[in-house]
PDB file of C-alpha atoms and ligand atoms in Angstrom:
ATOM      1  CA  UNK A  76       0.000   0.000   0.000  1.00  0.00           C
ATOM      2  CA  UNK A  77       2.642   2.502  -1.194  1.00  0.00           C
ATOM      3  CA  UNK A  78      -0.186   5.340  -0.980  1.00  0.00           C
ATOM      4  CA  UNK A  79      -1.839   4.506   1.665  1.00  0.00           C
ATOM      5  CA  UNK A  80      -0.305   7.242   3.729  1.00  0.00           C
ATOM      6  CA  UNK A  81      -0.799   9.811   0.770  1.00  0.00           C
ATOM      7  CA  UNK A  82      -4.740   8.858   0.624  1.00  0.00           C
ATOM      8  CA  UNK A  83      -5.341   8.663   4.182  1.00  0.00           C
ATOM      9  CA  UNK A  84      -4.215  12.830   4.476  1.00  0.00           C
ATOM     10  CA  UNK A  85      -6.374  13.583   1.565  1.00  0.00           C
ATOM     11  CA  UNK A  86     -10.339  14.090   1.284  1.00  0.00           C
ATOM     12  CA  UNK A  87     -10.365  13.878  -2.865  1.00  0.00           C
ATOM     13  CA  UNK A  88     -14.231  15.224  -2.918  1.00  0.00           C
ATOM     14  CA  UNK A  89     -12.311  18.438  -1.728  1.00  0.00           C
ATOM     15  CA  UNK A  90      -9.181  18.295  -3.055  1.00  0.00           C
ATOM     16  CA  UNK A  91      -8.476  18.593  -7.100  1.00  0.00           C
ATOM     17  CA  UNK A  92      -5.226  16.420  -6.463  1.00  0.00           C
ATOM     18  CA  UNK A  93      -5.195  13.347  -8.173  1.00  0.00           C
ATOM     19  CA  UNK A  94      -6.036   9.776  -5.879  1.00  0.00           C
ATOM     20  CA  UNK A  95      -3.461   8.266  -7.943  1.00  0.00           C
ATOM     21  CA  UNK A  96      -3.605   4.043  -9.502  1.00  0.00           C
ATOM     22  CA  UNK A  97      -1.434   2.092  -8.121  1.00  0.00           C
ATOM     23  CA  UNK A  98       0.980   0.955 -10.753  1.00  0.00           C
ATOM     24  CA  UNK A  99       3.700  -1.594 -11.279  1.00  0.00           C
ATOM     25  CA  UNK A 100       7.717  -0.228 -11.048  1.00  0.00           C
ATOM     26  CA  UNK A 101       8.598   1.506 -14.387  1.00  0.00           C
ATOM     27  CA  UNK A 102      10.870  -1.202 -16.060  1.00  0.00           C
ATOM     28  CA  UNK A 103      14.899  -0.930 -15.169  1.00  0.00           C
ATOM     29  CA  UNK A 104      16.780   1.344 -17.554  1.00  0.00           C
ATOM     30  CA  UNK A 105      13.724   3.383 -18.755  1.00  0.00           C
ATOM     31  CA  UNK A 106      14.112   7.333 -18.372  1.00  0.00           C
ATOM     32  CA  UNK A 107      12.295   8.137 -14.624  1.00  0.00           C
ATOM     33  CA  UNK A 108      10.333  11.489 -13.864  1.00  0.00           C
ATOM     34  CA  UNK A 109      11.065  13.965 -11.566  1.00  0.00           C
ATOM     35  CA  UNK A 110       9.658  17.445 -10.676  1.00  0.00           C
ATOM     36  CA  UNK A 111      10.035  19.924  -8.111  1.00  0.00           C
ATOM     37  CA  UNK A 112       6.226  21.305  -7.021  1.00  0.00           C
ATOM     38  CA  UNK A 113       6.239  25.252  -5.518  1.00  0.00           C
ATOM     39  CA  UNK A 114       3.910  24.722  -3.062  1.00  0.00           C
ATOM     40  CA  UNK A 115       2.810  28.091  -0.811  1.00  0.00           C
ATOM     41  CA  UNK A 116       0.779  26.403   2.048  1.00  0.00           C
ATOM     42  CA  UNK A 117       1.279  27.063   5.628  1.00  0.00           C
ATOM     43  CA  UNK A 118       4.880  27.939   4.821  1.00  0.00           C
ATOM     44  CA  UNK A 119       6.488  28.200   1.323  1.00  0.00           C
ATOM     45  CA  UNK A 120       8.533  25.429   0.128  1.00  0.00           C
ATOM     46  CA  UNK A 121       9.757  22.811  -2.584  1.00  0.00           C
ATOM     47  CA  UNK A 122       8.812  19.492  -3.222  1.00  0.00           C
ATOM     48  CA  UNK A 123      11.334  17.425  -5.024  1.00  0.00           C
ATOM     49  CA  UNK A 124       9.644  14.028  -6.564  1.00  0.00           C
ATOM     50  CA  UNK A 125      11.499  11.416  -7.656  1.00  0.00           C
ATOM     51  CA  UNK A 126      10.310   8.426  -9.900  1.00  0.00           C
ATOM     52  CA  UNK A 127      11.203   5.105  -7.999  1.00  0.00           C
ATOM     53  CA  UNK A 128       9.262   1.940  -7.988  1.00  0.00           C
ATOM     54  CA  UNK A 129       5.606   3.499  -9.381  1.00  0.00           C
ATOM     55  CA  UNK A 130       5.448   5.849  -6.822  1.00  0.00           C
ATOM     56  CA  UNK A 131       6.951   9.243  -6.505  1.00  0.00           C
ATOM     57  CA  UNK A 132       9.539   9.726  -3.491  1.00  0.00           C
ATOM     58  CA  UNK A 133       9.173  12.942  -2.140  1.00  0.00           C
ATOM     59  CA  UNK A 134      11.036  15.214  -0.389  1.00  0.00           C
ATOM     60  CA  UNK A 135       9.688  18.664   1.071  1.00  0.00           C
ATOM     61  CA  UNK A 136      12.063  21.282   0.817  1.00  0.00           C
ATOM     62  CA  UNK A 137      11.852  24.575   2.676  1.00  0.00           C
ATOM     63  CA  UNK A 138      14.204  27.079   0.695  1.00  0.00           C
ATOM     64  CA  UNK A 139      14.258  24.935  -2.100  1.00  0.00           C
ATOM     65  CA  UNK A 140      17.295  23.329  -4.412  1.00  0.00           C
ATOM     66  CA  UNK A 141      20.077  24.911  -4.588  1.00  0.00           C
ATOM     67  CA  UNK A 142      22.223  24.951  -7.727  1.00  0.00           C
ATOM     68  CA  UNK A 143      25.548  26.342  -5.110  1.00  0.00           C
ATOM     69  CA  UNK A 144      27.281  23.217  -3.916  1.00  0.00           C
ATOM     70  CA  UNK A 145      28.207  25.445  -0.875  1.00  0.00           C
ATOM     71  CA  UNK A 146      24.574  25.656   0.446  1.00  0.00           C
ATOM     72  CA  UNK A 147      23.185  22.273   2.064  1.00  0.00           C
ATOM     73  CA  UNK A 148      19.401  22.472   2.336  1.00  0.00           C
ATOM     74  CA  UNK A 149      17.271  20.889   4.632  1.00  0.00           C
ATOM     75  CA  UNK A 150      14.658  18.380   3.250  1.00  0.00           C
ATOM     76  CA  UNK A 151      12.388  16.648   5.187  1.00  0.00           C
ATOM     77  CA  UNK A 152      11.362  13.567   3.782  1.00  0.00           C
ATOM     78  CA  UNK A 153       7.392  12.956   2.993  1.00  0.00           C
ATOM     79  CA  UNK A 154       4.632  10.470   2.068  1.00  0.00           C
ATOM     80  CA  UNK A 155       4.914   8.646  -1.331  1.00  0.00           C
ATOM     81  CA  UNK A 156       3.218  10.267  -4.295  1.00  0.00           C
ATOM     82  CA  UNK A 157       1.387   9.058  -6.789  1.00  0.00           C
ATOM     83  CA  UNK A 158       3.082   9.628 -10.397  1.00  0.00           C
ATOM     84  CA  UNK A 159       0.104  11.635 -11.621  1.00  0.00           C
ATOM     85  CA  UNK A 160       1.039  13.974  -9.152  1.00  0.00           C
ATOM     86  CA  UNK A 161       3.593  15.252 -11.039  1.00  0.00           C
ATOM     87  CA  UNK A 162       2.021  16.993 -13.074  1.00  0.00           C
ATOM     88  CA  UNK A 163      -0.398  18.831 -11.019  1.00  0.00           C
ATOM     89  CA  UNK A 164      -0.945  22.283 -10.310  1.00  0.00           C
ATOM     90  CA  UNK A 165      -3.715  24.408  -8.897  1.00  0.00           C
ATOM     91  CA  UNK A 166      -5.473  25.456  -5.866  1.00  0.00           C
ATOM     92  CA  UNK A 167      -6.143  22.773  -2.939  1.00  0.00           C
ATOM     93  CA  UNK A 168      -8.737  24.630  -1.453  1.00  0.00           C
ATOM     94  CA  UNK A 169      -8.906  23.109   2.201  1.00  0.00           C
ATOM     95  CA  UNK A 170      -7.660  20.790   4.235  1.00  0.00           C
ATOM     96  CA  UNK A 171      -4.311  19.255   4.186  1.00  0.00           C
ATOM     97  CA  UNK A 172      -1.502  21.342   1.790  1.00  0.00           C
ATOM     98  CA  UNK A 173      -4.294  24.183   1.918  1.00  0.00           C
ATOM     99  CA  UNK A 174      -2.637  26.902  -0.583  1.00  0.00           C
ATOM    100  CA  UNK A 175      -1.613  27.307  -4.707  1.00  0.00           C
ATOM    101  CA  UNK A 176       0.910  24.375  -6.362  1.00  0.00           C
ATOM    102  CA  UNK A 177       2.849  25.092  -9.134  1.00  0.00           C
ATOM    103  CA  UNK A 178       4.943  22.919 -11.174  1.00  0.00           C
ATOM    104  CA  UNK A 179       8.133  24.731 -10.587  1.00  0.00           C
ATOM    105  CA  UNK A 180      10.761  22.144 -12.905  1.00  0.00           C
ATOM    106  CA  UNK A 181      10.577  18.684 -14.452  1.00  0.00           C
ATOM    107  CA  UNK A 182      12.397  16.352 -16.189  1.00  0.00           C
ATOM    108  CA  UNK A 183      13.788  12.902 -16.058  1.00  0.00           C
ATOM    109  CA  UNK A 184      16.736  11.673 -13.237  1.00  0.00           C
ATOM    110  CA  UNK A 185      18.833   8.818 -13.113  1.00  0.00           C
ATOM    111  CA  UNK A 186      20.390   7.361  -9.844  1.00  0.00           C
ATOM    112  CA  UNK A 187      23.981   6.750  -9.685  1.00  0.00           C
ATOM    113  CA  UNK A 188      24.029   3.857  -7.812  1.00  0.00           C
ATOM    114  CA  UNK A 189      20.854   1.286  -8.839  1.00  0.00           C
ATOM    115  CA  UNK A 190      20.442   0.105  -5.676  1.00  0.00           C
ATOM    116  CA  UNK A 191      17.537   3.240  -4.844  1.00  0.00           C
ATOM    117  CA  UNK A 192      15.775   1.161  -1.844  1.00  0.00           C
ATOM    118  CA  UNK A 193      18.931   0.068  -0.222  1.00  0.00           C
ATOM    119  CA  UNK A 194      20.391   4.358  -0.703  1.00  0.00           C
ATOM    120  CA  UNK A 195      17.040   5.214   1.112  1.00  0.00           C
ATOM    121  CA  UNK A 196      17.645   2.624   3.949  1.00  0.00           C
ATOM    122  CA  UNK A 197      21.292   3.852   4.377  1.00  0.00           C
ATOM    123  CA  UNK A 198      20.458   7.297   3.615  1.00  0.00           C
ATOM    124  CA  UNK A 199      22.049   8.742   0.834  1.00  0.00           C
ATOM    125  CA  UNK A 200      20.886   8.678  -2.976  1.00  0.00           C
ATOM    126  CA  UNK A 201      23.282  10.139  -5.179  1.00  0.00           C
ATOM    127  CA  UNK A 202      21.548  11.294  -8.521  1.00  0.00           C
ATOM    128  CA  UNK A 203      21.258  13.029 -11.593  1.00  0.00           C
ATOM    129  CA  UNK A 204      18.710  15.531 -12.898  1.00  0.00           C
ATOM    130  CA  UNK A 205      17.667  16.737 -15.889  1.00  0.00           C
ATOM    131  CA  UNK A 206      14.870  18.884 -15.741  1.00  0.00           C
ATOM    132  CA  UNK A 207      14.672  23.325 -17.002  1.00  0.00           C
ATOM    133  CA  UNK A 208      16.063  24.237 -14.590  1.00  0.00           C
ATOM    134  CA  UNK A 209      18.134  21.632 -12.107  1.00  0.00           C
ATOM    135  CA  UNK A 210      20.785  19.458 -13.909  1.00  0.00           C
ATOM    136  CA  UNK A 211      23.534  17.546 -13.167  1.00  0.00           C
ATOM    137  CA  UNK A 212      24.747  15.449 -10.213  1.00  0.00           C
ATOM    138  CA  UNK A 213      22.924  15.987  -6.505  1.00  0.00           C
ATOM    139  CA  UNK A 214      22.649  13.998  -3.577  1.00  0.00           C
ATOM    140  CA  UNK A 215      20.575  13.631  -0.617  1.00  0.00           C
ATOM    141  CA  UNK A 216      21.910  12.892   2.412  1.00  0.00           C
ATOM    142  CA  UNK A 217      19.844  12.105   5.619  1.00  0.00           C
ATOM    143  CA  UNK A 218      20.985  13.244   9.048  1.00  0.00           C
ATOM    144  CA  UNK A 219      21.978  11.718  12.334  1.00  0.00           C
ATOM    145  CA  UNK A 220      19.921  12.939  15.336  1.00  0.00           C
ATOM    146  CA  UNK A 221      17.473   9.674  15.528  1.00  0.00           C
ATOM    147  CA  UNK A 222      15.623  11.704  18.575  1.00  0.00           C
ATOM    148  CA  UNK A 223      13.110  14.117  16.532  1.00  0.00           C
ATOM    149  CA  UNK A 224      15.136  15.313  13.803  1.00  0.00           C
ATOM    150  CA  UNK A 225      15.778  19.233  13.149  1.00  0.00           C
ATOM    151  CA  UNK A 226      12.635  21.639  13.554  1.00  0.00           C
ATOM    152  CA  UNK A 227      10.206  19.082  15.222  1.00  0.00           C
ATOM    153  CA  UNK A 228      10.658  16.199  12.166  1.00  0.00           C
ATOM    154  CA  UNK A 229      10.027  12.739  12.989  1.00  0.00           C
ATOM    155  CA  UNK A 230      12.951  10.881  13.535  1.00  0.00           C
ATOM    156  CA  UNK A 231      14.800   9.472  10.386  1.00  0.00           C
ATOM    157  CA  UNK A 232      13.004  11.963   8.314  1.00  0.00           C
ATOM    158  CA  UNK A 233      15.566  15.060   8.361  1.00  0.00           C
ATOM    159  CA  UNK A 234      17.857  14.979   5.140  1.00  0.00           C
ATOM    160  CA  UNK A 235      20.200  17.452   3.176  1.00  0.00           C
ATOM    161  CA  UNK A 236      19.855  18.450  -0.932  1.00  0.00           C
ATOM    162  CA  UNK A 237      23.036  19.018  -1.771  1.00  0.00           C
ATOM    163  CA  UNK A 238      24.046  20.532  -5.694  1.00  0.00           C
ATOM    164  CA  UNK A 239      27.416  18.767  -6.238  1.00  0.00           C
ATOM    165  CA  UNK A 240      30.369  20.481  -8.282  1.00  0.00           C
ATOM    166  CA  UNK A 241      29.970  20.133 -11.652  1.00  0.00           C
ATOM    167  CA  UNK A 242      29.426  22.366 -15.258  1.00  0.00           C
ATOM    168  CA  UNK A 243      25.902  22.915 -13.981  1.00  0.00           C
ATOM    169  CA  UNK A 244      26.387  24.818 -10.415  1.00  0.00           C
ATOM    170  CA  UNK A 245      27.027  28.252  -9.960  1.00  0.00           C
ATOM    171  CA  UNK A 246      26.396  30.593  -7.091  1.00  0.00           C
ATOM    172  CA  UNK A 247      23.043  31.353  -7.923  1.00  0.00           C
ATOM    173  CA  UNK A 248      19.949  30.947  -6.128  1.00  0.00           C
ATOM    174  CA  UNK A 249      17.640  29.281  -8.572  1.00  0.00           C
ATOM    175  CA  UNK A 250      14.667  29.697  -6.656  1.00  0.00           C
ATOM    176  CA  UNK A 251      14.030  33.220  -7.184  1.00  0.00           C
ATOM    177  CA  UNK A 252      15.687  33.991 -10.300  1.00  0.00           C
ATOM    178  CA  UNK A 253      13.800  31.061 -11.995  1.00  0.00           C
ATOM    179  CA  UNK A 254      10.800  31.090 -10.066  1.00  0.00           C
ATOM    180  CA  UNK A 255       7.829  30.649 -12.441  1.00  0.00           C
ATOM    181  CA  UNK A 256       6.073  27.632 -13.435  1.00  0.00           C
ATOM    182  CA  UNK A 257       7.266  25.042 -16.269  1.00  0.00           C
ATOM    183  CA  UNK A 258       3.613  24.360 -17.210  1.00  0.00           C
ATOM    184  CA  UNK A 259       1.738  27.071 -17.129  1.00  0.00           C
ATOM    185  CA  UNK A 260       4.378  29.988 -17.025  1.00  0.00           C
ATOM    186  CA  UNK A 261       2.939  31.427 -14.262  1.00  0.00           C
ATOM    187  CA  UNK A 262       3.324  32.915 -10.748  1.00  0.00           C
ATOM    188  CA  UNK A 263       1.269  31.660  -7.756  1.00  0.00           C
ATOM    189  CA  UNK A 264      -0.853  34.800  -8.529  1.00  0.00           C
ATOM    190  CA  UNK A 265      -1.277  33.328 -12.243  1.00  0.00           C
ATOM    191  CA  UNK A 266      -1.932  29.565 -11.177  1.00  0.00           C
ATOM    192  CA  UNK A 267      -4.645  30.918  -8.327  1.00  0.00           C
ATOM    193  CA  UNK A 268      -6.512  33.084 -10.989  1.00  0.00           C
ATOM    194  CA  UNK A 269      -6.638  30.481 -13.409  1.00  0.00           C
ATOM    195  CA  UNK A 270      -7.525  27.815 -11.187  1.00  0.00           C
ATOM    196  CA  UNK A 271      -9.814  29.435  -8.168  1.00  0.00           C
ATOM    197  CA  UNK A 272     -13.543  30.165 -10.321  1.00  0.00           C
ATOM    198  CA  UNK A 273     -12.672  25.929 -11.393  1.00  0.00           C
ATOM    199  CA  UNK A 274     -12.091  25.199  -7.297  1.00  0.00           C
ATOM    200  CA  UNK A 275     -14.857  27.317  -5.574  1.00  0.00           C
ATOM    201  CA  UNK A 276     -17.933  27.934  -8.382  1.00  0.00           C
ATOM    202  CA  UNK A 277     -18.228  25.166 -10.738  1.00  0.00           C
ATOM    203  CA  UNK A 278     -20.417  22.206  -9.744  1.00  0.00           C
ATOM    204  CA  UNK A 279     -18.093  20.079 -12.141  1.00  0.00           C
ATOM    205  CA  UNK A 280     -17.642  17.505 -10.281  1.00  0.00           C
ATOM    206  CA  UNK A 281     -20.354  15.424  -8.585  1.00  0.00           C
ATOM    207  CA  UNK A 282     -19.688  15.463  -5.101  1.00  0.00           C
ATOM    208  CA  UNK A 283     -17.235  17.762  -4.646  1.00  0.00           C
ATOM    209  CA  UNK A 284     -18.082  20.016  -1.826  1.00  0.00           C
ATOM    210  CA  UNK A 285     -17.886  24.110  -2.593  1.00  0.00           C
ATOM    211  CA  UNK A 286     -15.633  25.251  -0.026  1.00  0.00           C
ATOM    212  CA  UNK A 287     -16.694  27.871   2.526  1.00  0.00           C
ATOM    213  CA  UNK A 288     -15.662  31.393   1.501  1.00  0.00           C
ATOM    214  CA  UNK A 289     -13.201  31.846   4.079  1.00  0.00           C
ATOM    215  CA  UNK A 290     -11.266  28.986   2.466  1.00  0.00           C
ATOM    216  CA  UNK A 291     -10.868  31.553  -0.637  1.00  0.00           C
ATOM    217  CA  UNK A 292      -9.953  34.647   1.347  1.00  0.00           C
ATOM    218  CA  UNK A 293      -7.525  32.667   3.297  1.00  0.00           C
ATOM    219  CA  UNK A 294      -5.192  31.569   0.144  1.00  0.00           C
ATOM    220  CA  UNK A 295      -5.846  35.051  -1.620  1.00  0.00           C
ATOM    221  CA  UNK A 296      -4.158  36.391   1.893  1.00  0.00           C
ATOM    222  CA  UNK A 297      -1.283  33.852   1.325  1.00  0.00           C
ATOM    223  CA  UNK A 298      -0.517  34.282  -2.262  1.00  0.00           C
ATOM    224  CA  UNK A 299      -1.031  38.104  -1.556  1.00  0.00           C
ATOM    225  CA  UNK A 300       2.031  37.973   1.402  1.00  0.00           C
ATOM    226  CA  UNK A 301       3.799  36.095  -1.384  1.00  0.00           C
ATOM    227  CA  UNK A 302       3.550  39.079  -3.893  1.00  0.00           C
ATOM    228  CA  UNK A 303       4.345  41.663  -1.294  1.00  0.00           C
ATOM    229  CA  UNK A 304       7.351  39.538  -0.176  1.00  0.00           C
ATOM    230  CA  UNK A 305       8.219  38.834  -4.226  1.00  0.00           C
ATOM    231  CA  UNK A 306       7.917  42.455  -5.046  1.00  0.00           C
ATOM    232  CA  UNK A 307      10.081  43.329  -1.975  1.00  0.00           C
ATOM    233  CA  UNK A 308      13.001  41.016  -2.571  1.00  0.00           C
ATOM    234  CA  UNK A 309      13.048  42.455  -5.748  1.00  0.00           C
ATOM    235  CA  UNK A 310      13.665  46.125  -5.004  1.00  0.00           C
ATOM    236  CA  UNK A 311      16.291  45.137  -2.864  1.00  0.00           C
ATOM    237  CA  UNK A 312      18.233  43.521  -5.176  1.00  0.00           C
ATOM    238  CA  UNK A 313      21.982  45.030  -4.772  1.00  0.00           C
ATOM    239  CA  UNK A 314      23.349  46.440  -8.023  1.00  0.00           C
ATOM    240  CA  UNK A 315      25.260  44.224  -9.977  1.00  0.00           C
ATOM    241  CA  UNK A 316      29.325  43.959  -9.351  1.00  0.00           C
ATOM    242  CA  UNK A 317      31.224  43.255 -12.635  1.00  0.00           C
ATOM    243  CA  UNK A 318      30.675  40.643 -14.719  1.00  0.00           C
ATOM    244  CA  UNK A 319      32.668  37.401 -13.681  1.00  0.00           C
ATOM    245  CA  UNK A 320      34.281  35.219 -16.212  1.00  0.00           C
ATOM    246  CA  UNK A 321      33.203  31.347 -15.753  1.00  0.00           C
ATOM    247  CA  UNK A 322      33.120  28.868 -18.192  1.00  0.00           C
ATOM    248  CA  UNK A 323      29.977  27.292 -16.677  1.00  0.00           C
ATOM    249  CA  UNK A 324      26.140  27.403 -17.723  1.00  0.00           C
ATOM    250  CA  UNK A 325      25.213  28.308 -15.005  1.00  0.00           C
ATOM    251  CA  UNK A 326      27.802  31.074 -14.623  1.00  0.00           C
ATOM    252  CA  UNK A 327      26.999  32.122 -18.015  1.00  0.00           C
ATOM    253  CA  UNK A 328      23.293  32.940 -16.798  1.00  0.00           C
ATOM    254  CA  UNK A 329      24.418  34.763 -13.481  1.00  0.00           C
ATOM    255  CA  UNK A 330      26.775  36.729 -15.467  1.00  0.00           C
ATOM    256  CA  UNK A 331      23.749  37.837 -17.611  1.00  0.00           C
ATOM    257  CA  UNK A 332      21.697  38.412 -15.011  1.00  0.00           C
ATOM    258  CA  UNK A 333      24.304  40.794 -13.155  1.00  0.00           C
ATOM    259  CA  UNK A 334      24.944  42.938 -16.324  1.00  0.00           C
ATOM    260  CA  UNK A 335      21.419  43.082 -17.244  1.00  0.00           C
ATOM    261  CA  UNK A 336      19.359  42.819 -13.819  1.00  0.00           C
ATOM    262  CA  UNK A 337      16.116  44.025 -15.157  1.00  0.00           C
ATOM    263  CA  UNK A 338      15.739  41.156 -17.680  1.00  0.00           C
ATOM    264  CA  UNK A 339      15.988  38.874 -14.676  1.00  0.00           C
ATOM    265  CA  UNK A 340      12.286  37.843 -15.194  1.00  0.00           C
ATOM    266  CA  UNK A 341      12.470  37.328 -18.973  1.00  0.00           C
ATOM    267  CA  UNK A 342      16.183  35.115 -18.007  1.00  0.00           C
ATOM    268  CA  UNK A 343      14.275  33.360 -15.730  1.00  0.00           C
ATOM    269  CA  UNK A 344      11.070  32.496 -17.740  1.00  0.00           C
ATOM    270  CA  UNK A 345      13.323  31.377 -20.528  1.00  0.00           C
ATOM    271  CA  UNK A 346      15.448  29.567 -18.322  1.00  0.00           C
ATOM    272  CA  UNK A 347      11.983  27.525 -17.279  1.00  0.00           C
ATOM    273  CA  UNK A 348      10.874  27.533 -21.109  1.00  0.00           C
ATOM    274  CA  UNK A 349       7.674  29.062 -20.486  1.00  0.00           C
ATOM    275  CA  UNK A 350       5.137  30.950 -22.683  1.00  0.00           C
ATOM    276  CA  UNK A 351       5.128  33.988 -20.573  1.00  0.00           C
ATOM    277  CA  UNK A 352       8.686  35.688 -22.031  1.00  0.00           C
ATOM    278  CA  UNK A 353       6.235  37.763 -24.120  1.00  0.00           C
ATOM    279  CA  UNK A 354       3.829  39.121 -22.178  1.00  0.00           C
ATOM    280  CA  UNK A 355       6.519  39.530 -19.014  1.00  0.00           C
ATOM    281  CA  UNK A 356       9.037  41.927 -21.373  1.00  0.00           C
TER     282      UNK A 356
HETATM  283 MN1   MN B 534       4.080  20.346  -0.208  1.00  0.00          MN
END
């Protein structure tokens, strides 16, 4: 029952997320999916999904990947998904996740070592991605500390994303100057406009509850914080030092970014291939 604990926090008459078949393990040396879900629900954060025995393994990541090798981020490691997940986005209305989803990167990854179950016992998967935006070699390592892990995690649970050295790091942080979706080419703003008449006024589907208003004007609150936080961050962005020289991608893009810091948007929506690059210039 691989998603048993996935079902059991969901009420799918009031959630649009999918319930998810239960499927057999992809076959060995096919291409597996992975994505990385924006989710803003209690708190902002990533969730990186890997493909791995017909389920999606998910970790929840607070600040999100991190393309620097010198920044460790914390993950906390979640319930099984189900591999339609991964393509979802859209407003979960109530009820557990409450808040906007938006498909942030995806792509295919490959483990390093084939052994997956027996890196998830021991605690480290070492991996590659290739998705828009993430690429190249990563690992997850999980922590010691078996007595609640950091920030009130269950024991066992409390693991690091870690970018490691390769053509596609740079000091960068990916989250913000990629941050719109790969689907839709959106914002949370975007996904919650396009999604919230479906959620709260169509009668669509049979015996799914219409949400109490207050559900509504709590998310519009959340993705509103989001803006004024967005909107924020990006008047304080420092000026841009010189231009370094570095042979990587990645490098290439910050170095474009710092000599032209008002096309950061534009960068960033081509960097997720989106449709927006047009109507965001
Ligand atoms: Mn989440």
């Amino acid at each position: 029952m691989p998603l048993h604990d996935y079902r059991a926090k969901r009420d799918f008459t009031r959630s649009p997320e999918p319930k998810g078949r239960d499927r057999r393990p992809a076959p060995r040396g096919q291409p597996r999916f992975f994505c990385v879900q924006k989710h803003l629900a209690t708190q902002l954060h990533y969730d990186l999904r890997l493909e791995h025995d017909g389920v999606l393994l998910s970790w929840a990541v607070p600040k999100g990947p991190s393309i620097d090798p010198r920044d460790k981020r914390f993950a906390v490691h979640v319930e099984d998904h189900p591999i339609e997940y991964g393509e979802f986005e859209g407003v979960i209305p109530e009820g557990y996740g409450a808040g906007v989803v938006l498909l942030w990167d995806r792509g295919t990854w490959e483990p390093l070592d084939d052994d997956v179950g027996g890196g998830l016992e021991r605690g480290e998967l070492k991996f590659r991605l290739d998705g828009y935006k993430l690429k190249g070699s990563w690992a997850l390592v999980r922590t010691r500390g078996m007595s609640g892990g950091a920030r009130g995690t269950p024991p066992g649970r409390s693991w690091l994303l870690l970018k490691h050295r390769d053509e596609w790091a740079g000091p960068v942080e990916i989250a913000t100057f990629a941050p719109l979706s790969v689907k839709s080419g959106g914002d949370f703003d975007d996904v919650l406009a396009e999604n919230a008449p479906e959620v709260w006024f169509s009668g669509k589907s049979p015996g799914r509850r219409v949400p109490p208003p207050d559900a509504l004007s709590k998310i519009l609150a959340k993705v509103e914080r989001y803006k004024e936080a967005r909107d924020e961050a990006k008047a304080e962005e420092p000026s841009p030092p010189p231009a370094r020289t570095k042979s990587t991608a990645a490098g290439t893009k910050t170095a474009e970014k710092r000599a032209r810091p008002k096309t950061a948007r534009a960068t960033a929506s081509r960097a997720g291939k989106t449709r927006r690059s047009k109507r965001s210039s």
